[in-house]
Short mmCIF file of C-alpha atoms in Angstrom, two decimals:
data_model
loop_
_atom_site.label_atom_id
_atom_site.label_comp_id
_atom_site.label_asym_id
_atom_site.label_seq_id
_atom_site.Cartn_x
_atom_site.Cartn_y
_atom_site.Cartn_z
CA MET A 1 24.78 8.55 31.41
CA GLU A 2 21.39 10.14 32.17
CA LEU A 3 19.49 13.58 31.69
CA GLN A 4 21.19 14.81 35.11
CA TRP A 5 24.42 14.78 33.50
CA THR A 6 23.34 16.65 30.54
CA LYS A 7 21.61 19.27 32.74
CA ILE A 8 25.23 19.95 34.51
CA PHE A 9 27.37 20.59 30.91
CA LEU A 10 23.81 22.61 29.46
CA PRO A 11 25.75 26.16 30.83
CA GLU A 12 28.78 24.93 29.26
CA ILE A 13 27.00 24.41 26.03
CA LYS A 14 24.95 27.35 26.06
CA GLU A 15 28.39 29.08 25.77
CA LEU A 16 29.94 27.58 23.05
CA ILE A 17 26.69 29.05 21.18
CA GLU A 18 26.52 32.18 22.41
CA THR A 19 30.29 32.38 21.73
CA ARG A 20 29.55 30.84 18.21
CA ASP A 21 32.36 28.37 19.12
CA PHE A 22 31.08 26.05 16.65
CA LYS A 23 34.35 23.87 16.37
CA GLY A 24 34.34 23.26 20.14
CA LEU A 25 30.48 22.56 20.30
CA ARG A 26 31.03 20.26 16.98
CA ASP A 27 34.02 18.17 19.01
CA PHE A 28 32.06 18.03 22.16
CA LEU A 29 28.73 16.71 20.47
CA ARG A 30 31.41 14.58 18.00
CA GLU A 31 32.47 12.48 21.38
CA ARG A 32 28.62 11.66 22.53
CA HIS A 33 26.38 8.99 22.40
CA PRO A 34 23.41 9.69 19.77
CA ALA A 35 20.95 9.09 22.71
CA ASP A 36 23.06 11.61 24.63
CA ILE A 37 22.92 14.07 21.89
CA VAL A 38 19.04 13.59 22.14
CA ASP A 39 19.03 14.85 25.78
CA ILE A 40 21.02 17.50 25.11
CA LEU A 41 19.15 19.21 22.50
CA ARG A 42 15.94 18.79 24.06
CA GLU A 43 17.17 21.55 26.63
CA LEU A 44 18.18 23.88 24.17
CA ASP A 45 15.69 26.30 22.12
CA PRO A 46 14.34 25.43 18.60
CA THR A 47 16.97 27.65 16.91
CA GLU A 48 19.94 26.31 18.99
CA ARG A 49 18.47 22.81 18.73
CA VAL A 50 18.52 23.43 14.56
CA MET A 51 22.12 24.83 14.84
CA GLY A 52 23.53 21.80 16.88
CA PHE A 53 21.65 19.26 14.30
CA ARG A 54 23.73 21.14 11.97
CA LEU A 55 27.05 20.48 13.27
CA LEU A 56 26.84 16.85 13.27
CA ASP A 57 28.41 14.70 11.10
CA LYS A 58 26.17 13.02 7.98
CA HIS A 59 26.26 9.65 9.80
CA LYS A 60 25.95 10.64 13.62
CA ILE A 61 22.79 13.29 12.50
CA SER A 62 20.68 10.47 10.87
CA ALA A 63 21.50 8.06 14.20
CA VAL A 64 20.65 11.32 16.48
CA PHE A 65 17.18 12.42 13.94
CA ALA A 66 15.72 8.35 14.45
CA LEU A 67 15.93 8.90 18.17
CA VAL A 68 13.72 11.96 18.70
CA GLU A 69 10.32 12.03 19.00
CA PRO A 70 7.96 12.50 15.85
CA VAL A 71 6.41 15.63 16.79
CA GLU A 72 10.51 16.62 16.99
CA GLN A 73 11.02 15.21 13.84
CA GLU A 74 8.28 17.09 12.08
CA GLU A 75 9.53 20.31 13.53
CA LEU A 76 13.32 19.90 12.81
CA LEU A 77 12.40 19.13 9.21
CA LYS A 78 10.43 22.70 8.40
CA GLN A 79 14.03 24.13 9.62
CA PHE A 80 16.11 22.00 7.34
CA THR A 81 16.71 22.92 3.53
CA GLU A 82 16.05 20.32 1.30
CA GLN A 83 19.57 19.29 0.52
CA HIS A 84 19.85 18.66 4.30
CA ALA A 85 16.80 16.96 4.95
CA LYS A 86 17.72 14.89 1.78
CA GLU A 87 20.80 13.98 3.21
CA ILE A 88 19.52 12.76 6.87
CA LEU A 89 16.25 10.75 4.55
CA ILE A 90 19.41 9.07 2.67
CA GLN A 91 21.52 8.02 5.79
CA MET A 92 18.73 6.66 7.99
CA GLN A 93 17.75 3.45 8.18
CA PRO A 94 15.23 2.02 6.06
CA ASP A 95 13.10 0.70 8.66
CA ASP A 96 13.43 4.38 10.81
CA ARG A 97 12.79 6.15 7.51
CA THR A 98 9.24 4.12 7.62
CA GLN A 99 8.50 5.01 10.93
CA LEU A 100 8.93 8.58 10.34
CA PHE A 101 6.81 8.06 7.46
CA ASP A 102 3.96 6.55 9.51
CA GLU A 103 4.02 9.60 11.76
CA LEU A 104 3.83 12.32 9.28
CA PRO A 105 1.02 13.63 7.41
CA ALA A 106 0.43 12.26 3.98
CA HIS A 107 1.25 15.92 1.92
CA VAL A 108 4.65 16.06 4.24
CA VAL A 109 5.72 12.48 3.10
CA GLU A 110 4.86 12.94 -0.47
CA LYS A 111 7.27 15.61 -0.44
CA LEU A 112 9.89 13.89 1.45
CA LEU A 113 9.66 10.85 -0.59
CA LYS A 114 10.28 13.20 -3.63
CA LEU A 115 13.79 14.13 -2.40
CA LEU A 116 15.06 10.48 -2.22
CA PRO A 117 16.96 8.90 -4.80
CA PRO A 118 14.70 6.45 -6.85
CA ALA A 119 16.07 3.00 -5.12
CA GLU A 120 15.54 4.58 -1.70
CA ARG A 121 12.19 5.95 -3.11
CA LYS A 122 11.20 2.38 -4.48
CA GLU A 123 12.21 0.60 -1.05
CA ALA A 124 10.54 3.34 0.98
CA ASN A 125 7.30 2.78 -1.16
CA GLU A 126 7.44 -1.08 -0.68
CA LEU A 127 7.86 -0.98 3.04
CA LEU A 128 4.97 1.35 3.01
CA ASN A 129 2.90 -0.56 1.02
CA TYR A 130 2.68 -3.33 3.57
CA PRO A 131 -0.22 -3.39 6.00
CA HIS A 132 0.10 -1.13 8.97
CA ASN A 133 1.42 -2.92 12.42
CA SER A 134 2.65 -6.08 9.77
CA SER A 135 6.47 -7.19 10.35
CA GLY A 136 6.67 -6.16 6.55
CA ARG A 137 6.26 -2.67 7.72
CA ILE A 138 8.58 -2.47 10.44
CA MET A 139 11.44 -4.63 8.80
CA THR A 140 14.44 -3.37 7.43
CA PRO A 141 15.70 -4.71 3.91
CA GLU A 142 19.54 -4.11 4.95
CA TYR A 143 20.92 -7.53 6.05
CA VAL A 144 23.55 -9.86 5.31
CA ASP A 145 22.71 -12.53 2.88
CA LEU A 146 25.05 -15.44 1.55
CA GLN A 147 24.27 -18.19 -1.21
CA ILE A 148 23.78 -21.56 -0.28
CA GLY A 149 26.80 -22.54 -2.39
CA MET A 150 29.55 -19.97 -1.01
CA THR A 151 32.56 -21.49 0.57
CA VAL A 152 33.63 -19.74 4.14
CA ALA A 153 36.30 -17.76 2.91
CA GLU A 154 34.04 -16.36 -0.02
CA ALA A 155 31.23 -15.69 2.47
CA LEU A 156 33.94 -13.44 4.72
CA GLU A 157 34.76 -11.50 1.85
CA HIS A 158 31.17 -10.79 1.00
CA ILE A 159 30.31 -9.79 4.46
CA ARG A 160 33.08 -7.23 4.21
CA LYS A 161 32.18 -5.89 1.33
CA THR A 162 28.34 -5.30 2.09
CA GLY A 163 28.56 -5.13 5.99
CA PRO A 164 29.14 -1.20 6.31
CA ASN A 165 25.75 -0.94 4.55
CA ARG A 166 23.99 -3.45 7.06
CA GLU A 167 22.03 -2.66 9.94
CA THR A 168 23.56 -5.79 11.44
CA ILE A 169 26.35 -8.44 10.63
CA TYR A 170 26.04 -10.67 13.11
CA ILE A 171 23.55 -12.78 11.83
CA CYS A 172 23.68 -13.67 8.48
CA TYR A 173 20.81 -15.43 6.38
CA ILE A 174 21.66 -18.45 3.90
CA VAL A 175 19.84 -18.19 0.47
CA ASP A 176 19.66 -19.98 -2.69
CA GLU A 177 19.29 -19.11 -6.00
CA THR A 178 15.73 -17.97 -5.75
CA LYS A 179 16.12 -16.13 -2.79
CA LYS A 180 14.27 -18.53 -0.76
CA LEU A 181 15.43 -19.30 3.12
CA ARG A 182 17.27 -21.73 3.52
CA GLY A 183 19.08 -21.33 6.85
CA VAL A 184 21.23 -18.91 9.19
CA ALA A 185 24.39 -19.04 10.47
CA SER A 186 26.46 -16.53 13.31
CA LEU A 187 29.17 -14.26 12.39
CA LYS A 188 30.99 -16.22 15.13
CA ASN A 189 30.78 -19.53 13.59
CA ILE A 190 31.65 -18.26 10.03
CA ILE A 191 34.89 -16.26 11.37
CA LEU A 192 35.69 -19.98 13.20
CA ALA A 193 35.16 -22.17 10.64
CA ASN A 194 37.56 -23.55 8.11
CA PRO A 195 38.02 -21.16 5.09
CA GLY A 196 37.23 -23.99 2.54
CA GLN A 197 34.19 -24.99 4.36
CA LEU A 198 30.77 -24.66 2.16
CA ILE A 199 28.28 -22.38 3.82
CA LYS A 200 25.19 -24.82 3.94
CA ASP A 201 27.80 -27.22 6.00
CA ILE A 202 27.78 -24.74 8.86
CA MET A 203 24.87 -23.36 8.56
CA ASN A 204 21.17 -24.21 10.69
CA GLU A 205 18.36 -25.14 8.50
CA ASN A 206 16.02 -24.45 11.87
CA VAL A 207 15.30 -20.86 11.09
CA PHE A 208 12.52 -19.26 13.12
CA TYR A 209 10.88 -16.77 10.59
CA VAL A 210 7.64 -14.29 10.15
CA HIS A 211 6.00 -13.21 7.03
CA THR A 212 5.36 -9.58 5.46
CA THR A 213 1.87 -9.90 6.49
CA ASP A 214 2.10 -11.41 10.02
CA ASP A 215 1.31 -8.98 12.76
CA GLN A 216 3.96 -7.14 14.26
CA GLU A 217 3.64 -8.97 17.71
CA LYS A 218 4.35 -12.04 16.03
CA ALA A 219 7.86 -11.15 15.66
CA VAL A 220 7.76 -9.92 18.87
CA GLN A 221 7.03 -13.43 20.19
CA VAL A 222 9.50 -15.31 17.92
CA VAL A 223 12.59 -12.91 19.10
CA GLN A 224 11.09 -13.51 22.96
CA LYS A 225 11.11 -17.26 22.52
CA TYR A 226 13.99 -17.90 20.98
CA ASP A 227 16.29 -15.00 22.03
CA ILE A 228 17.76 -13.99 18.98
CA LEU A 229 18.97 -10.38 17.77
CA ALA A 230 16.99 -10.21 14.55
CA VAL A 231 13.98 -12.51 13.04
CA PRO A 232 14.02 -12.41 9.16
CA VAL A 233 11.02 -11.74 7.40
CA VAL A 234 9.96 -13.81 4.17
CA ASP A 235 7.04 -13.24 1.21
CA ASN A 236 4.64 -15.88 0.47
CA GLU A 237 6.88 -17.75 -1.47
CA ASP A 238 9.51 -17.85 1.44
CA ARG A 239 11.68 -15.63 -0.35
CA LEU A 240 13.77 -13.28 2.03
CA VAL A 241 12.57 -9.56 1.93
CA GLY A 242 13.97 -7.98 5.42
CA ILE A 243 14.88 -8.50 9.10
CA VAL A 244 13.33 -7.26 12.29
CA THR A 245 15.98 -6.26 14.53
CA VAL A 246 15.57 -6.23 18.42
CA ASP A 247 15.83 -2.39 18.32
CA ASP A 248 12.45 -2.69 16.29
CA VAL A 249 11.03 -5.22 18.51
CA LEU A 250 11.57 -2.92 21.79
CA ASP A 251 9.50 -0.12 19.99
CA VAL A 252 6.65 -2.47 19.33
CA VAL A 253 6.34 -3.98 22.75
CA GLN A 254 6.00 -0.18 23.90
CA GLU A 255 3.70 0.71 21.36
CA GLU A 256 1.25 -2.68 22.18
CA VAL A 257 1.77 -2.19 25.83
CA THR A 258 0.26 1.49 25.50
CA GLU A 259 -2.44 0.59 23.17
CA ASP A 260 -3.55 -2.11 25.70
CA PHE A 261 -3.33 -0.11 28.51
CA GLN A 262 -5.26 2.40 26.83
CA ARG A 263 -8.08 -0.24 25.58
CA MET A 264 -8.27 -1.56 28.84
CA ALA A 265 -9.10 1.78 30.46
CA GLY A 266 -11.70 2.25 27.83
CA ILE A 267 -9.74 4.80 25.86
CA GLN A 268 -9.53 4.84 22.25
CA THR A 269 -6.44 4.18 21.19
CA THR A 270 -3.72 6.74 19.34
CA GLU A 271 -0.15 6.84 18.99
CA GLU A 272 0.34 10.47 19.48
CA GLU A 273 2.36 11.77 22.25
CA TYR A 274 0.30 13.18 24.81
CA PHE A 275 0.75 17.09 24.68
CA ARG A 276 0.26 16.53 20.84
CA VAL A 277 -3.48 15.05 21.22
CA GLY A 278 -5.85 18.25 20.85
CA PHE A 279 -8.33 19.03 23.49
CA SER A 280 -11.40 18.10 21.54
CA LYS A 281 -9.64 15.06 20.19
CA ARG A 282 -8.26 14.00 23.61
CA ILE A 283 -12.55 14.62 24.43
CA VAL A 284 -13.73 12.47 21.50
CA ASN A 285 -11.11 9.37 22.54
CA ARG A 286 -12.69 9.50 26.03
CA VAL A 287 -16.02 10.43 25.65
CA SER A 288 -17.53 7.35 23.61
CA TRP A 289 -16.85 4.98 26.00
CA LEU A 290 -18.01 6.86 29.14
CA VAL A 291 -21.14 7.30 27.08
CA ILE A 292 -21.56 3.44 26.80
CA LEU A 293 -20.61 2.65 30.37
CA VAL A 294 -23.32 5.57 31.56
CA ILE A 295 -25.70 3.50 29.76
CA ALA A 296 -24.76 0.25 30.94
CA ALA A 297 -24.78 1.66 34.36
CA THR A 298 -28.87 2.28 33.77
CA ILE A 299 -29.06 -1.46 34.26
CA SER A 300 -28.32 -1.16 37.94
CA GLN A 301 -30.87 1.52 38.13
CA THR A 302 -33.71 -0.88 36.96
CA ILE A 303 -32.46 -3.77 39.19
CA LEU A 304 -32.36 -1.10 42.18
CA LYS A 305 -36.17 -0.29 41.15
CA SER A 306 -37.48 -3.37 40.76
CA TYR A 307 -36.02 -4.86 44.02
CA SER A 308 -37.24 -1.82 45.74
CA GLY A 309 -39.73 -3.76 47.74
CA VAL A 310 -36.49 -5.65 49.41
CA LEU A 311 -34.57 -2.84 50.02
CA SER A 312 -37.78 -0.79 51.82
CA SER A 313 -38.16 -3.61 54.38
CA VAL A 314 -34.55 -3.94 55.47
CA ILE A 315 -32.94 -0.47 54.57
CA ALA A 316 -29.51 -1.64 55.83
CA LEU A 317 -29.30 -4.04 53.09
CA ALA A 318 -28.23 -0.62 51.28
CA TYR A 319 -25.21 0.13 53.21
CA PHE A 320 -23.18 -2.84 51.81
CA ILE A 321 -24.15 -2.18 47.91
CA PRO A 322 -21.08 -0.52 47.44
CA MET A 323 -19.16 -3.25 49.07
CA LEU A 324 -20.92 -5.49 47.23
CA THR A 325 -20.64 -4.04 43.28
CA GLY A 326 -17.16 -2.97 44.05
CA SER A 327 -15.57 -6.31 44.97
CA GLY A 328 -17.30 -7.78 42.58
CA GLY A 329 -15.82 -5.21 39.64
CA ASN A 330 -12.66 -5.21 41.45
CA THR A 331 -12.37 -9.06 41.12
CA GLY A 332 -13.67 -8.76 37.84
CA SER A 333 -11.05 -6.33 36.71
CA GLN A 334 -8.04 -8.58 38.36
CA SER A 335 -8.95 -11.32 36.30
CA SER A 336 -9.34 -9.89 33.30
CA THR A 337 -6.29 -7.91 33.38
CA LEU A 338 -4.22 -11.07 34.25
CA ILE A 339 -5.75 -12.85 31.45
CA ILE A 340 -5.42 -10.25 28.67
CA ARG A 341 -1.57 -10.09 29.84
CA ALA A 342 -1.35 -13.73 29.60
CA LEU A 343 -2.76 -14.15 25.71
CA ALA A 344 -0.85 -11.21 24.60
CA THR A 345 2.26 -12.95 25.74
CA GLY A 346 1.63 -16.08 24.59
CA GLU A 347 1.49 -17.35 27.90
CA ILE A 348 -1.89 -19.22 27.09
CA LYS A 349 -4.31 -20.22 24.77
CA THR A 350 -7.55 -20.24 23.89
CA LYS A 351 -7.71 -24.12 23.57
CA GLU A 352 -6.70 -24.40 27.08
CA TRP A 353 -10.03 -22.49 28.34
CA TRP A 354 -10.90 -25.50 30.44
CA ARG A 355 -7.59 -25.65 31.97
CA ILE A 356 -8.10 -21.85 32.77
CA LEU A 357 -11.65 -22.18 33.74
CA LEU A 358 -10.96 -24.58 36.22
CA ARG A 359 -8.02 -22.86 37.99
CA GLU A 360 -9.73 -19.70 38.19
CA PHE A 361 -12.73 -21.18 39.58
CA LYS A 362 -10.57 -22.57 42.36
CA VAL A 363 -9.15 -19.14 42.88
CA GLY A 364 -12.46 -17.25 42.73
CA ILE A 365 -13.82 -19.82 45.49
CA SER A 366 -11.09 -19.14 47.56
CA LEU A 367 -11.54 -15.43 47.26
CA GLY A 368 -15.03 -15.74 47.43
CA LEU A 369 -14.82 -17.30 51.04
CA ILE A 370 -12.09 -14.92 52.31
CA MET A 371 -13.85 -12.03 51.24
CA GLY A 372 -17.46 -13.28 52.18
CA PHE A 373 -16.08 -13.99 55.66
CA ILE A 374 -14.62 -10.50 56.00
CA ALA A 375 -18.08 -9.08 55.12
CA PHE A 376 -19.86 -11.19 57.68
CA VAL A 377 -17.73 -10.10 60.40
CA ILE A 378 -18.16 -6.29 59.81
CA ALA A 379 -21.86 -6.38 58.96
CA ALA A 380 -22.26 -8.70 62.08
CA ILE A 381 -20.32 -6.35 64.12
CA SER A 382 -21.32 -2.89 62.71
CA LEU A 383 -25.41 -3.82 62.30
CA LYS A 384 -25.63 -7.06 65.03
CA GLN A 385 -28.32 -8.40 62.66
CA MET A 386 -27.28 -11.99 62.08
CA THR A 387 -29.73 -12.16 59.09
CA VAL A 388 -28.10 -9.40 57.32
CA ALA A 389 -24.58 -10.21 58.08
CA SER A 390 -25.65 -13.83 56.72
CA THR A 391 -26.84 -12.04 53.36
CA VAL A 392 -23.94 -9.85 53.06
CA GLY A 393 -21.58 -12.74 53.84
CA VAL A 394 -22.96 -15.14 51.27
CA SER A 395 -23.57 -12.72 48.70
CA LEU A 396 -20.17 -11.45 48.53
CA CYS A 397 -19.15 -14.89 48.28
CA ILE A 398 -20.63 -15.75 45.45
CA VAL A 399 -20.11 -11.81 43.79
CA VAL A 400 -16.42 -12.21 43.63
CA SER A 401 -16.30 -16.05 42.62
CA VAL A 402 -18.51 -14.84 39.81
CA GLY A 403 -16.76 -11.54 38.74
CA ASN A 404 -13.51 -13.85 38.58
CA ILE A 405 -15.22 -16.43 36.32
CA VAL A 406 -16.56 -13.31 34.04
CA GLY A 407 -13.23 -11.48 34.24
CA LEU A 408 -11.26 -13.93 32.40
CA ALA A 409 -14.57 -15.62 30.33
CA ILE A 410 -14.99 -12.56 28.45
CA PRO A 411 -10.88 -12.07 27.01
CA LEU A 412 -11.25 -15.58 26.08
CA PHE A 413 -14.44 -15.16 24.01
CA PHE A 414 -12.92 -12.20 22.33
CA ARG A 415 -9.92 -14.17 21.45
CA PHE A 416 -12.10 -16.94 20.23
CA ILE A 417 -13.74 -14.33 17.79
CA LYS A 418 -10.77 -13.05 16.46
CA LEU A 419 -10.63 -9.89 18.47
CA ASP A 420 -8.37 -8.11 20.45
CA PRO A 421 -9.20 -9.05 24.10
CA ALA A 422 -7.77 -5.77 25.20
CA PHE A 423 -11.19 -4.08 23.76
CA VAL A 424 -12.67 -5.63 27.22
CA SER A 425 -12.08 -2.54 29.10
CA ALA A 426 -11.78 -3.17 32.92
CA PRO A 427 -14.53 -0.17 33.81
CA LEU A 428 -17.13 -2.09 31.42
CA ILE A 429 -16.22 -5.67 33.19
CA ALA A 430 -17.14 -3.38 36.48
CA THR A 431 -20.12 -2.31 35.19
CA LEU A 432 -21.56 -5.38 34.20
CA LEU A 433 -20.31 -6.82 37.50
CA ASP A 434 -22.44 -4.28 39.24
CA ALA A 435 -25.63 -5.44 37.81
CA THR A 436 -24.72 -8.88 38.23
CA GLY A 437 -24.13 -8.33 41.59
CA LEU A 438 -27.29 -6.35 42.71
CA VAL A 439 -29.21 -9.13 40.95
CA ILE A 440 -27.24 -11.86 43.26
CA TYR A 441 -27.63 -9.82 46.39
CA PHE A 442 -30.98 -9.17 46.38
CA GLU A 443 -32.12 -12.51 45.47
CA ILE A 444 -30.17 -13.82 48.42
CA ALA A 445 -31.64 -11.01 50.30
CA SER A 446 -35.05 -11.73 49.63
CA ARG A 447 -35.05 -15.68 50.15
CA MET A 448 -32.91 -15.04 53.61
CA LEU A 449 -35.43 -12.46 54.83
CA THR A 450 -38.32 -14.99 54.05
CA TRP A 451 -36.60 -17.81 55.46
CA SER A 452 -36.41 -15.84 58.68
CA ALA A 453 -39.48 -14.57 58.71
CA SER A 454 -40.98 -18.27 58.73
#
């Protein structure tokens, strides 16, 4: 069901609101999926949107509220009474509630925490105390745990009692008396087992888990690598404290990809939506890297000045400067993007640097030969000066080869020193390769001109 479908029924929804047919509107919304209700509410004005929210039952309203964007959540909370806000917060899943608190100003979070009952407030504070972007911060404590000494019949009875309040029951986690994680069992295996069997006899002891302090990206990698619905989270003593489900993993993937794109473009990262970022903050987020790049570009100016003698003797050399610097920067940007993405997905490790270097060296040489030959042909046809054409061809071959190596080496170095490789912005690599390309170009040109003169 797509947003276009929602727009078809929008006139009917508007009419129900205008005629104050709240029963009809309630019945209409009751039959819709929470994600479709979000699309419907976004088409309404703020007053109508609040009205639509208030017509939802307490279970569906929390599911819908968790799906709207943070800026919309904040606006809606301002329209609700304290009692209404309290009901929504209590019904929300703990991980969704933590995500909401992460996006709201501190004074608003403090006010909302006071609305929660003591147990939920303690739970919320515990999750908020984990490091930002850690697995503990995005986990939910709503999981099904089974004692290792239970029989299958006892386990099924326990699932029936606790399941309605858990985020997922399809994977059950087996713990001992001290809450240490001992194994995992699927609901399918439990149902199909003999009622008299012990859970420890059907559980899988090979459990893939993360620690509360592990980066959230590690949870993503575990879910992706082992194709599981949820990854258990344990504390420093290997006691089970929560799980990270696949829906939270998808949110992390979107967040991390956005963050990497921003860094690679030379923009300070922000988790706020596009229209929520103010004008001045948008300028600040972008200007710092632009200033750095301008300063770095002065290196190219200095190089051009130092080789002014070579340039003035054969002015035609200047025609191909954009081609050389652009090709070197583009090659380096391509290489760095491939390596950064491969590092992020775990496809390659820094300890494999020699294999990566050898592989990309061959690729760089091949690209350089192709690009150099094309540049030689272009220069020879346009200028009919073989010395200049040869200079351009050889220079471009070397620049592209060097650019490919530099593009992969810098991200690998950043990962080696424990920094995010995404900090290596494509504009910075391009600027550094501009200067490198100019040095290579003019050094080769000076030697080629000397050789042809003699």
